[in-house]
Every structure is written in C-alpha cells, then in structure tokens.
Amino acid sequence: MILDGRKISAQVREELRAEVATLLSQGKRAPHLAVVIVGHNPASETYVASKLRACEQVGINATKCALPETVTEDQLLEVVRQLNADDDIDGFIVQLPLPAHIDEAKVLSTIDYHKDVDGLHPYNVGLTALGQPSLISATPRGIRELLSRYQIATEGKHVVVVGRSNIVGKPMAMLLMQKPYLELPKMSAASLGNATVTLCHSKTHDLKQICLTADIIIVAVGQPQMLTADMVRQGAVVIDVGINRVADDTAPKGYRLVGDVDFDKVAPKCSYITPVPGGVGPMTIASLLQNTMQAYMNRQ
Ligand code: NDP
C-alpha cells in the first residue's frame, strides 16, 4: 500500500488553514514564517518556492529573504539576528546547504531557538534527544505524522534508519526510540516511539543483513535506488526520504526525481511504502507549517 504523502500533507494543511482562520476570526494575526535563501541552488529554490506556496495556501504569512551567493558569514549572521529580534516573525529557516565559505553550524546556533522551525538549533536537538517537547526537524516530524495517520505503530518494532545526517537520520532515530511524550492526532491505535532503532551509515558492515531484520526501513542517503529488493523482507514498511535528480531526456526538465529505493522491485514486498515524489517531501513541508504554528502558539 502506498503511503500517500500528498494526501496526508493536504489534510494537515487543511487543519492548519482552519486554525489560522479561527485566529483571524478572533481578531488575532496570522503566524509569520521567514525563509532565508543564499545563492541560486536550483533544488533549494524549488524547495523554498514550495514552502512559500504552502504558507500562502493555509494563510500563514511568508517572507523570503534572498541573499547573494557572495554574502559574507557576518552579513548572514546579521540577517539572522534581525529576524531573531523581529516581533512580527514567529519562525524562520535558513535553507541548506549554504555556500562553503559559511559555517553552517554557526548560523544554525545563532537562530533564536524559539523561532527555529527547522528544529536544527542545538537546544532543540538536545530537547529532542531528551524526549522533551521541542521544535522537531521537519522531515522526521513529517515521517512520524505519516506513520501516525496510517496507524502504523512503531512500538516494539525494529526500525533501521539508513543515513545519520543531523537533518534526517539522527533526529529520526531519536524520535522513534524515545518514550512518546505527547498525544499525536489520529494516533489512537498507533503507538509511536518505543521502537528498537538501528542507525546505519556509510561505514556500516552488512547493511543488507541489518535491513533484512527490519520491520520498518527509513532510507535517507541520497543515492538513487540504493535500497534494493534483496535487502527488504516481506511485509516491511519502507520510507524513502531520498530526492535525487537523474537525467531523463524524455522529461520536460531533462531530469526526473527518484528516491533512494528501487521502488518498482521493492514495492511488491512491502506492506507500506512511500513514493518519490509524493511521499516524504510533502510531509516535510506540512511539518514546517506545523512547527511555524507551534512557534506562534508558544509566543502567545
Ligand atoms: P547527507 O548527505 O547529509 O547524509 C547521507 C547519509 O547517508 C550519511 O549519514 C552517509 O553516511 C549515509 N550513506 C552514504 N552512503 C551510504 C551507503 N552506501 N550505505 C549507508 N549509508 C550511506 O544527506 P541528508 O540526510 O541531508 O539527505 C539524504 C537524502 O534525503 C538526499 O537525497 C536529500 O535530498 C533527501 N532529503 C529529502 C528531504 C525530504 O523532504 N524528502 C529532506 C531532507 C533530505 P556517513 O555519515 O558515513 O557519510
């Protein structure tokens, strides 16, 4: 069965749209997200455009701060400080990756953690690790929401996360292993968290054997079709985070998007699987909006 990220993302956005409408009807202002983008990375520009469009759809105000590729680290840090101090802004993100001359960690740790709607500030990462309420990195939050809304319980399951990035793999593993601390909507029959998690990376030995013991596999590597059918046991749940552009002369843009999973061969073995596109990507955007609403509410 396909885990339809587009459908669930639309549900989440509809719920947020209703929440924003209620705020406005009470005479309150709408939440406000700012997105900082540096340079002209085509993939980043596409993601930012999607995020801004999603805000517009639900009634969240959105401001784009586009900076040139040549911006200095100091100039970018100054923009971050201005956004920290701006009372109209509830949350903001700095779209990654940044150019090589800018220290990404320094920028992320300069963001006011109350406004850190990408959940990448060390304080929010620390709260997530401790199992305490925090702004959670959007992609893991979106995956958790997707599992929850399809009533896929993780309690007691062996979840293999492939990839240990700060954005996806590490926070995903932390969320799944912890004792759940909050009731998620629509999760009455599903228990999230309480999983037994194995976190794999490029130095892991016998990845295939480890994946074959997984009830749920979450792949965030960035290599087309790296998870093949012989690595997946019958009935497993497979979540494909990867977004890879592969050349395709027949596609209008000259490329098409594929995930990290050999979808056509893996899907027949799975109980549930996410497609690319239309799986995790739309959930990431929905979760960014949820985080923005959460940051807004926390400030009230
Ligand atoms: P990173 O490049 O930061 O991390 C990749 C991870 O994969 C690393 O931990 C790396 O190991 C591991 N890895 C690389 N090769 C192998 C291998 N052969 N076997 C096992 N592990 C391996 O990637 P991100 O987490 O940022 O992104 C991963 C993918 O997800 C990308 O395609 C990205 O575009 C996509 N993405 C999609 C999002 C969405 O919303 N759908 C959001 C964010 C990312 P090591 O640490 O040892 O180098």
mmCIF file of C-alpha atoms and ligand atoms in Angstrom:
data_model
loop_
_atom_site.group_PDB
_atom_site.id
_atom_site.type_symbol
_atom_site.label_atom_id
_atom_site.label_comp_id
_atom_site.label_asym_id
_atom_site.label_seq_id
_atom_site.Cartn_x
_atom_site.Cartn_y
_atom_site.Cartn_z
ATOM 1 C CA MET A 1 0.000 0.000 0.000
ATOM 2 C CA ILE A 2 1.230 3.456 -0.882
ATOM 3 C CA LEU A 3 1.744 5.946 1.952
ATOM 4 C CA ASP A 4 0.312 8.975 0.209
ATOM 5 C CA GLY A 5 2.283 11.979 1.482
ATOM 6 C CA ARG A 6 0.403 14.354 -0.801
ATOM 7 C CA LYS A 7 -2.965 13.323 0.630
ATOM 8 C CA ILE A 8 -1.860 13.436 4.274
ATOM 9 C CA SER A 9 0.001 16.710 3.740
ATOM 10 C CA ALA A 10 -3.195 18.183 2.273
ATOM 11 C CA GLN A 11 -5.115 17.029 5.386
ATOM 12 C CA VAL A 12 -2.566 18.618 7.705
ATOM 13 C CA ARG A 13 -2.581 21.837 5.704
ATOM 14 C CA GLU A 14 -6.373 21.928 5.739
ATOM 15 C CA GLU A 15 -6.313 21.607 9.550
ATOM 16 C CA LEU A 16 -3.797 24.450 9.744
ATOM 17 C CA ARG A 17 -5.859 26.574 7.368
ATOM 18 C CA ALA A 18 -8.845 26.161 9.702
ATOM 19 C CA GLU A 19 -6.666 27.053 12.729
ATOM 20 C CA VAL A 20 -5.402 30.215 11.027
ATOM 21 C CA ALA A 21 -8.973 31.152 10.042
ATOM 22 C CA THR A 22 -10.035 30.767 13.688
ATOM 23 C CA LEU A 23 -7.168 33.008 14.834
ATOM 24 C CA LEU A 24 -8.176 35.658 12.319
ATOM 25 C CA SER A 25 -11.840 35.427 13.319
ATOM 26 C CA GLN A 26 -10.728 36.105 16.910
ATOM 27 C CA GLY A 27 -9.011 39.285 15.748
ATOM 28 C CA LYS A 28 -5.545 37.804 16.098
ATOM 29 C CA ARG A 29 -2.830 37.981 13.495
ATOM 30 C CA ALA A 30 -1.725 35.038 11.343
ATOM 31 C CA PRO A 31 1.592 33.269 12.039
ATOM 32 C CA HIS A 32 4.545 34.575 10.037
ATOM 33 C CA LEU A 33 7.403 32.465 8.612
ATOM 34 C CA ALA A 34 10.562 33.861 7.024
ATOM 35 C CA VAL A 35 12.760 31.825 4.687
ATOM 36 C CA VAL A 36 16.367 32.836 4.109
ATOM 37 C CA ILE A 37 17.950 31.543 0.923
ATOM 38 C CA VAL A 38 21.539 32.164 -0.150
ATOM 39 C CA GLY A 39 22.560 31.915 -3.813
ATOM 40 C CA HIS A 40 20.787 30.111 -6.651
ATOM 41 C CA ASN A 41 20.943 26.380 -5.936
ATOM 42 C CA PRO A 42 18.116 25.127 -8.224
ATOM 43 C CA ALA A 43 16.920 22.413 -5.813
ATOM 44 C CA SER A 44 16.886 24.906 -2.904
ATOM 45 C CA GLU A 45 14.961 27.428 -4.997
ATOM 46 C CA THR A 46 12.353 24.772 -5.798
ATOM 47 C CA TYR A 47 12.001 23.782 -2.114
ATOM 48 C CA VAL A 48 11.721 27.411 -0.991
ATOM 49 C CA ALA A 49 9.072 28.142 -3.629
ATOM 50 C CA SER A 50 7.057 25.117 -2.399
ATOM 51 C CA LYS A 51 7.339 26.253 1.223
ATOM 52 C CA LEU A 52 6.195 29.797 0.411
ATOM 53 C CA ARG A 53 3.308 28.481 -1.689
ATOM 54 C CA ALA A 54 2.220 26.154 1.128
ATOM 55 C CA CYS A 55 2.205 29.081 3.579
ATOM 56 C CA GLU A 56 0.046 31.101 1.229
ATOM 57 C CA GLN A 57 -2.439 28.207 0.902
ATOM 58 C CA VAL A 58 -3.011 27.954 4.651
ATOM 59 C CA GLY A 59 -2.927 31.684 5.375
ATOM 60 C CA ILE A 60 0.452 31.781 7.115
ATOM 61 C CA ASN A 61 2.319 34.950 6.190
ATOM 62 C CA ALA A 62 5.618 34.243 4.470
ATOM 63 C CA THR A 63 8.617 36.431 3.726
ATOM 64 C CA LYS A 64 11.505 35.400 1.508
ATOM 65 C CA CYS A 65 14.939 36.864 2.264
ATOM 66 C CA ALA A 66 17.097 36.135 -0.791
ATOM 67 C CA LEU A 67 20.801 36.813 -0.339
ATOM 68 C CA PRO A 68 23.526 36.616 -2.976
ATOM 69 C CA GLU A 69 25.979 33.687 -3.140
ATOM 70 C CA THR A 70 28.710 36.173 -2.176
ATOM 71 C CA VAL A 71 27.109 37.188 1.131
ATOM 72 C CA THR A 72 29.653 37.006 3.952
ATOM 73 C CA GLU A 73 29.135 34.921 7.067
ATOM 74 C CA ASP A 74 28.927 38.111 9.149
ATOM 75 C CA GLN A 75 26.265 39.576 6.871
ATOM 76 C CA LEU A 76 24.206 36.389 7.058
ATOM 77 C CA LEU A 77 24.557 36.277 10.855
ATOM 78 C CA GLU A 78 23.314 39.876 10.969
ATOM 79 C CA VAL A 79 20.208 38.891 8.967
ATOM 80 C CA VAL A 80 19.624 36.035 11.409
ATOM 81 C CA ARG A 81 19.918 38.404 14.381
ATOM 82 C CA GLN A 82 17.478 40.839 12.762
ATOM 83 C CA LEU A 83 14.955 38.017 12.283
ATOM 84 C CA ASN A 84 15.508 36.935 15.899
ATOM 85 C CA ALA A 85 14.652 40.451 17.028
ATOM 86 C CA ASP A 86 11.723 40.979 14.648
ATOM 87 C CA ASP A 87 8.496 40.699 16.664
ATOM 88 C CA ASP A 88 6.446 40.057 13.525
ATOM 89 C CA ILE A 89 8.356 36.865 12.721
ATOM 90 C CA ASP A 90 7.299 33.723 14.609
ATOM 91 C CA GLY A 91 9.740 31.381 12.970
ATOM 92 C CA PHE A 92 12.328 31.234 10.221
ATOM 93 C CA ILE A 93 14.586 28.842 8.424
ATOM 94 C CA VAL A 94 17.890 29.238 6.658
ATOM 95 C CA GLN A 95 17.646 26.977 3.623
ATOM 96 C CA LEU A 96 20.522 24.488 3.447
ATOM 97 C CA PRO A 97 23.040 23.856 2.013
ATOM 98 C CA LEU A 98 24.928 27.108 2.466
ATOM 99 C CA PRO A 99 27.929 28.093 0.346
ATOM 100 C CA ALA A 100 31.211 26.559 1.540
ATOM 101 C CA HIS A 101 32.579 29.835 2.933
ATOM 102 C CA ILE A 102 29.785 29.989 5.547
ATOM 103 C CA ASP A 103 29.882 27.945 8.761
ATOM 104 C CA GLU A 104 26.507 26.234 8.794
ATOM 105 C CA ALA A 105 26.710 25.229 12.474
ATOM 106 C CA LYS A 106 27.455 28.812 13.490
ATOM 107 C CA VAL A 107 24.457 30.110 11.553
ATOM 108 C CA LEU A 108 22.084 27.484 12.956
ATOM 109 C CA SER A 109 23.183 28.075 16.538
ATOM 110 C CA THR A 110 22.672 31.848 16.114
ATOM 111 C CA ILE A 111 18.967 31.363 15.359
ATOM 112 C CA ASP A 112 16.772 32.076 18.399
ATOM 113 C CA TYR A 113 15.723 28.517 19.302
ATOM 114 C CA HIS A 114 12.150 29.703 19.916
ATOM 115 C CA LYS A 115 11.989 30.615 16.208
ATOM 116 C CA ASP A 116 13.960 27.593 14.962
ATOM 117 C CA VAL A 117 11.151 25.979 12.949
ATOM 118 C CA ASP A 118 13.597 23.651 11.165
ATOM 119 C CA GLY A 119 14.457 22.220 14.594
ATOM 120 C CA LEU A 120 18.200 22.330 13.936
ATOM 121 C CA HIS A 121 19.376 24.573 16.804
ATOM 122 C CA PRO A 122 21.469 22.585 19.304
ATOM 123 C CA TYR A 123 18.954 23.406 22.068
ATOM 124 C CA ASN A 124 16.020 21.917 20.132
ATOM 125 C CA VAL A 125 18.141 18.930 19.079
ATOM 126 C CA GLY A 126 19.034 18.453 22.756
ATOM 127 C CA LEU A 127 15.381 18.578 23.840
ATOM 128 C CA THR A 128 14.504 16.049 21.153
ATOM 129 C CA ALA A 129 17.310 13.791 22.409
ATOM 130 C CA LEU A 130 15.987 14.117 25.959
ATOM 131 C CA GLY A 131 12.473 13.255 24.812
ATOM 132 C CA GLN A 132 11.115 16.651 25.810
ATOM 133 C CA PRO A 133 8.758 18.877 23.776
ATOM 134 C CA SER A 134 10.715 20.838 21.178
ATOM 135 C CA LEU A 135 10.632 22.114 17.645
ATOM 136 C CA ILE A 136 11.462 18.910 15.770
ATOM 137 C CA SER A 137 13.305 18.749 12.477
ATOM 138 C CA ALA A 138 10.612 18.919 9.790
ATOM 139 C CA THR A 139 11.370 15.723 7.851
ATOM 140 C CA PRO A 140 11.407 13.347 10.857
ATOM 141 C CA ARG A 141 8.324 15.100 12.228
ATOM 142 C CA GLY A 142 6.604 14.624 8.867
ATOM 143 C CA ILE A 143 7.520 10.932 8.738
ATOM 144 C CA ARG A 144 6.185 10.449 12.258
ATOM 145 C CA GLU A 145 2.954 12.196 11.240
ATOM 146 C CA LEU A 146 2.643 9.979 8.165
ATOM 147 C CA LEU A 147 3.136 6.786 10.204
ATOM 148 C CA SER A 148 0.682 8.070 12.787
ATOM 149 C CA ARG A 149 -2.068 8.896 10.310
ATOM 150 C CA TYR A 150 -1.740 5.484 8.658
ATOM 151 C CA GLN A 151 -1.924 3.928 12.153
ATOM 152 C CA ILE A 152 1.460 2.250 11.720
ATOM 153 C CA ALA A 153 2.676 1.532 15.234
ATOM 154 C CA THR A 154 6.395 1.574 15.930
ATOM 155 C CA GLU A 155 6.311 0.256 19.488
ATOM 156 C CA GLY A 156 8.485 -2.828 19.812
ATOM 157 C CA LYS A 157 9.355 -2.746 16.105
ATOM 158 C CA HIS A 158 12.865 -2.928 14.747
ATOM 159 C CA VAL A 159 13.391 0.252 12.735
ATOM 160 C CA VAL A 160 16.504 0.570 10.598
ATOM 161 C CA VAL A 161 17.382 4.166 9.707
ATOM 162 C CA VAL A 162 19.939 4.398 6.900
ATOM 163 C CA GLY A 163 21.762 7.754 6.977
ATOM 164 C CA ARG A 164 22.913 9.735 10.036
ATOM 165 C CA SER A 165 22.568 13.357 8.943
ATOM 166 C CA ASN A 166 21.668 15.988 11.526
ATOM 167 C CA ILE A 167 18.617 16.900 9.441
ATOM 168 C CA VAL A 168 17.060 13.476 8.927
ATOM 169 C CA GLY A 169 18.766 10.325 10.194
ATOM 170 C CA LYS A 170 19.804 11.321 13.726
ATOM 171 C CA PRO A 171 16.595 13.110 14.781
ATOM 172 C CA MET A 172 14.521 10.336 13.163
ATOM 173 C CA ALA A 173 16.311 7.717 15.244
ATOM 174 C CA MET A 174 15.893 9.802 18.410
ATOM 175 C CA LEU A 175 12.146 10.277 17.848
ATOM 176 C CA LEU A 176 11.495 6.609 17.211
ATOM 177 C CA MET A 177 13.492 5.260 20.130
ATOM 178 C CA GLN A 178 12.071 7.505 22.826
ATOM 179 C CA LYS A 179 9.101 7.072 25.097
ATOM 180 C CA PRO A 180 6.338 9.115 23.447
ATOM 181 C CA TYR A 181 5.658 12.303 25.381
ATOM 182 C CA LEU A 182 2.701 13.693 23.511
ATOM 183 C CA GLU A 183 -0.502 12.504 22.009
ATOM 184 C CA LEU A 184 -0.413 12.925 18.280
ATOM 185 C CA PRO A 185 -3.636 13.456 16.367
ATOM 186 C CA LYS A 186 -5.167 10.362 14.835
ATOM 187 C CA MET A 187 -2.832 8.011 16.639
ATOM 188 C CA SER A 188 -5.267 6.256 18.929
ATOM 189 C CA ALA A 189 -4.442 2.797 17.597
ATOM 190 C CA ALA A 190 -0.843 3.522 16.789
ATOM 191 C CA SER A 191 1.898 3.907 19.289
ATOM 192 C CA LEU A 192 4.810 5.955 18.039
ATOM 193 C CA GLY A 193 8.237 5.854 19.582
ATOM 194 C CA ASN A 194 9.263 2.874 21.717
ATOM 195 C CA ALA A 195 10.984 1.316 18.697
ATOM 196 C CA THR A 196 14.272 -0.560 18.705
ATOM 197 C CA VAL A 197 16.365 1.530 16.364
ATOM 198 C CA THR A 198 19.473 0.672 14.387
ATOM 199 C CA LEU A 199 21.163 3.684 12.790
ATOM 200 C CA CYS A 200 23.292 2.819 9.756
ATOM 201 C CA HIS A 201 25.726 4.877 7.665
ATOM 202 C CA SER A 202 28.434 4.518 5.062
ATOM 203 C CA LYS A 203 30.757 2.641 7.422
ATOM 204 C CA THR A 204 28.122 0.096 8.485
ATOM 205 C CA HIS A 205 29.067 -3.516 7.746
ATOM 206 C CA ASP A 206 26.466 -5.910 6.351
ATOM 207 C CA LEU A 207 23.805 -3.285 5.671
ATOM 208 C CA LYS A 208 21.814 -5.859 3.734
ATOM 209 C CA GLN A 209 21.665 -8.294 6.670
ATOM 210 C CA ILE A 210 20.641 -5.498 9.055
ATOM 211 C CA CYS A 211 17.913 -4.259 6.718
ATOM 212 C CA LEU A 212 16.597 -7.811 6.352
ATOM 213 C CA THR A 213 15.830 -7.825 10.102
ATOM 214 C CA ALA A 214 13.868 -4.556 9.921
ATOM 215 C CA ASP A 215 10.126 -4.148 10.346
ATOM 216 C CA ILE A 216 10.468 -0.561 9.141
ATOM 217 C CA ILE A 217 13.301 0.838 6.975
ATOM 218 C CA ILE A 218 13.818 4.597 6.629
ATOM 219 C CA VAL A 219 16.361 5.493 3.956
ATOM 220 C CA ALA A 220 17.946 8.973 3.850
ATOM 221 C CA VAL A 221 21.156 8.558 1.882
ATOM 222 C CA GLY A 222 20.915 10.489 -1.380
ATOM 223 C CA GLN A 223 21.829 7.643 -3.763
ATOM 224 C CA PRO A 224 19.304 6.532 -6.381
ATOM 225 C CA GLN A 225 17.970 3.000 -5.871
ATOM 226 C CA MET A 226 20.488 2.078 -3.154
ATOM 227 C CA LEU A 227 17.860 0.058 -1.237
ATOM 228 C CA THR A 228 17.213 -2.989 -3.404
ATOM 229 C CA ALA A 229 14.578 -5.732 -3.111
ATOM 230 C CA ASP A 230 17.032 -8.295 -1.726
ATOM 231 C CA MET A 231 17.554 -6.016 1.325
ATOM 232 C CA VAL A 232 13.862 -5.911 2.301
ATOM 233 C CA ARG A 233 11.886 -8.639 3.983
ATOM 234 C CA GLN A 234 8.330 -9.495 3.009
ATOM 235 C CA GLY A 235 5.805 -7.179 4.687
ATOM 236 C CA ALA A 236 8.268 -4.471 5.733
ATOM 237 C CA VAL A 237 7.369 -0.770 5.778
ATOM 238 C CA VAL A 238 9.741 1.326 3.645
ATOM 239 C CA ILE A 239 10.056 5.105 3.951
ATOM 240 C CA ASP A 240 12.108 6.701 1.174
ATOM 241 C CA VAL A 241 13.474 10.134 2.091
ATOM 242 C CA GLY A 242 15.874 10.475 -0.844
ATOM 243 C CA ILE A 243 15.337 13.063 -3.537
ATOM 244 C CA ASN A 244 17.718 12.506 -6.444
ATOM 245 C CA ARG A 245 17.702 14.081 -9.874
ATOM 246 C CA VAL A 246 18.504 11.586 -12.630
ATOM 247 C CA ALA A 247 18.959 12.618 -16.260
ATOM 248 C CA ASP A 248 15.936 11.831 -18.441
ATOM 249 C CA ASP A 249 15.752 13.187 -21.980
ATOM 250 C CA THR A 250 12.035 12.379 -22.162
ATOM 251 C CA ALA A 251 11.213 14.562 -19.130
ATOM 252 C CA PRO A 252 10.332 18.223 -19.790
ATOM 253 C CA LYS A 253 13.126 19.465 -17.496
ATOM 254 C CA GLY A 254 15.676 16.908 -18.718
ATOM 255 C CA TYR A 255 15.636 15.070 -15.396
ATOM 256 C CA ARG A 256 13.251 13.214 -13.137
ATOM 257 C CA LEU A 257 13.167 12.760 -9.382
ATOM 258 C CA VAL A 258 13.811 9.359 -7.844
ATOM 259 C CA GLY A 259 14.273 8.260 -4.260
ATOM 260 C CA ASP A 260 16.883 6.060 -2.594
ATOM 261 C CA VAL A 261 14.718 2.948 -3.041
ATOM 262 C CA ASP A 262 14.435 0.736 -6.104
ATOM 263 C CA PHE A 263 10.698 1.364 -5.910
ATOM 264 C CA ASP A 264 9.390 -0.940 -8.671
ATOM 265 C CA LYS A 265 11.107 -4.020 -7.256
ATOM 266 C CA VAL A 266 10.830 -3.170 -3.537
ATOM 267 C CA ALA A 267 7.151 -2.112 -3.501
ATOM 268 C CA PRO A 268 5.695 -5.617 -4.144
ATOM 269 C CA LYS A 269 7.422 -6.881 -0.958
ATOM 270 C CA CYS A 270 6.191 -4.060 1.299
ATOM 271 C CA SER A 271 3.122 -3.686 3.455
ATOM 272 C CA TYR A 272 3.527 0.092 3.051
ATOM 273 C CA ILE A 273 5.926 2.227 1.020
ATOM 274 C CA THR A 274 6.323 5.933 0.250
ATOM 275 C CA PRO A 275 6.698 7.009 -3.381
ATOM 276 C CA VAL A 276 9.107 9.685 -4.636
ATOM 277 C CA PRO A 277 7.824 12.208 -5.436
ATOM 278 C CA GLY A 278 4.662 12.371 -3.329
ATOM 279 C CA GLY A 279 5.806 10.682 -0.116
ATOM 280 C CA VAL A 280 8.074 12.294 2.457
ATOM 281 C CA GLY A 281 8.617 15.581 0.558
ATOM 282 C CA PRO A 282 5.083 16.972 1.014
ATOM 283 C CA MET A 283 5.116 15.846 4.672
ATOM 284 C CA THR A 284 8.292 17.838 5.300
ATOM 285 C CA ILE A 285 6.539 20.969 4.111
ATOM 286 C CA ALA A 286 3.427 20.229 6.172
ATOM 287 C CA SER A 287 5.609 19.802 9.257
ATOM 288 C CA LEU A 288 7.404 23.067 8.650
ATOM 289 C CA LEU A 289 3.989 24.743 8.735
ATOM 290 C CA GLN A 290 3.063 22.828 11.916
ATOM 291 C CA ASN A 291 6.325 23.970 13.507
ATOM 292 C CA THR A 292 5.547 27.558 12.495
ATOM 293 C CA MET A 293 2.127 27.305 14.132
ATOM 294 C CA GLN A 294 3.755 25.755 17.218
ATOM 295 C CA ALA A 295 6.312 28.592 17.429
ATOM 296 C CA TYR A 296 3.492 31.140 17.035
ATOM 297 C CA MET A 297 1.438 29.495 19.798
ATOM 298 C CA ASN A 298 4.462 29.292 22.094
ATOM 299 C CA ARG A 299 4.946 33.045 21.713
ATOM 300 C CA GLN A 300 1.348 33.917 22.591
HETATM 301 P P1 NDP B 1 23.513 13.580 3.915
HETATM 302 O O1 NDP B 1 24.340 13.545 2.674
HETATM 303 O O2 NDP B 1 23.731 14.637 4.927
HETATM 304 O O3 NDP B 1 23.676 12.174 4.648
HETATM 305 C C1 NDP B 1 23.684 10.974 3.934
HETATM 306 C C2 NDP B 1 23.872 9.839 4.888
HETATM 307 O O4 NDP B 1 23.874 8.629 4.146
HETATM 308 C C3 NDP B 1 25.207 9.888 5.651
HETATM 309 O O5 NDP B 1 24.993 9.570 7.010
HETATM 310 C C4 NDP B 1 26.039 8.803 4.967
HETATM 311 O O6 NDP B 1 26.955 8.157 5.809
HETATM 312 C C5 NDP B 1 24.972 7.829 4.548
HETATM 313 N N1 NDP B 1 25.413 6.988 3.443
HETATM 314 C C6 NDP B 1 26.006 7.363 2.299
HETATM 315 N N2 NDP B 1 26.254 6.273 1.538
HETATM 316 C C7 NDP B 1 25.805 5.211 2.218
HETATM 317 C C8 NDP B 1 25.781 3.828 1.966
HETATM 318 N N3 NDP B 1 26.250 3.307 0.817
HETATM 319 N N4 NDP B 1 25.246 2.997 2.884
HETATM 320 C C9 NDP B 1 24.749 3.504 4.039
HETATM 321 N N5 NDP B 1 24.725 4.812 4.343
HETATM 322 C C10 NDP B 1 25.262 5.652 3.425
HETATM 323 O O7 NDP B 1 22.018 13.527 3.405
HETATM 324 P P2 NDP B 1 20.615 14.084 4.006
HETATM 325 O O8 NDP B 1 20.203 13.284 5.176
HETATM 326 O O9 NDP B 1 20.628 15.547 4.103
HETATM 327 O O10 NDP B 1 19.683 13.698 2.780
HETATM 328 C C11 NDP B 1 19.544 12.365 2.324
HETATM 329 C C12 NDP B 1 18.630 12.354 1.129
HETATM 330 O O11 NDP B 1 17.347 12.793 1.552
HETATM 331 C C13 NDP B 1 19.016 13.289 -0.005
HETATM 332 O O12 NDP B 1 18.616 12.698 -1.224
HETATM 333 C C14 NDP B 1 18.189 14.536 0.237
HETATM 334 O O13 NDP B 1 17.938 15.265 -0.943
HETATM 335 C C15 NDP B 1 16.937 13.918 0.781
HETATM 336 N N6 NDP B 1 16.158 14.792 1.651
HETATM 337 C C16 NDP B 1 14.824 14.776 1.443
HETATM 338 C C17 NDP B 1 14.003 15.520 2.244
HETATM 339 C C18 NDP B 1 12.536 15.434 2.004
HETATM 340 O O14 NDP B 1 11.798 16.282 2.488
HETATM 341 N N7 NDP B 1 12.043 14.414 1.309
HETATM 342 C C19 NDP B 1 14.513 16.378 3.311
HETATM 343 C C20 NDP B 1 15.950 16.255 3.504
HETATM 344 C C21 NDP B 1 16.723 15.477 2.685
HETATM 345 P P3 NDP B 1 28.217 8.936 6.502
HETATM 346 O O15 NDP B 1 27.630 9.714 7.627
HETATM 347 O O16 NDP B 1 29.082 7.818 6.951
HETATM 348 O O17 NDP B 1 28.825 9.776 5.425
#
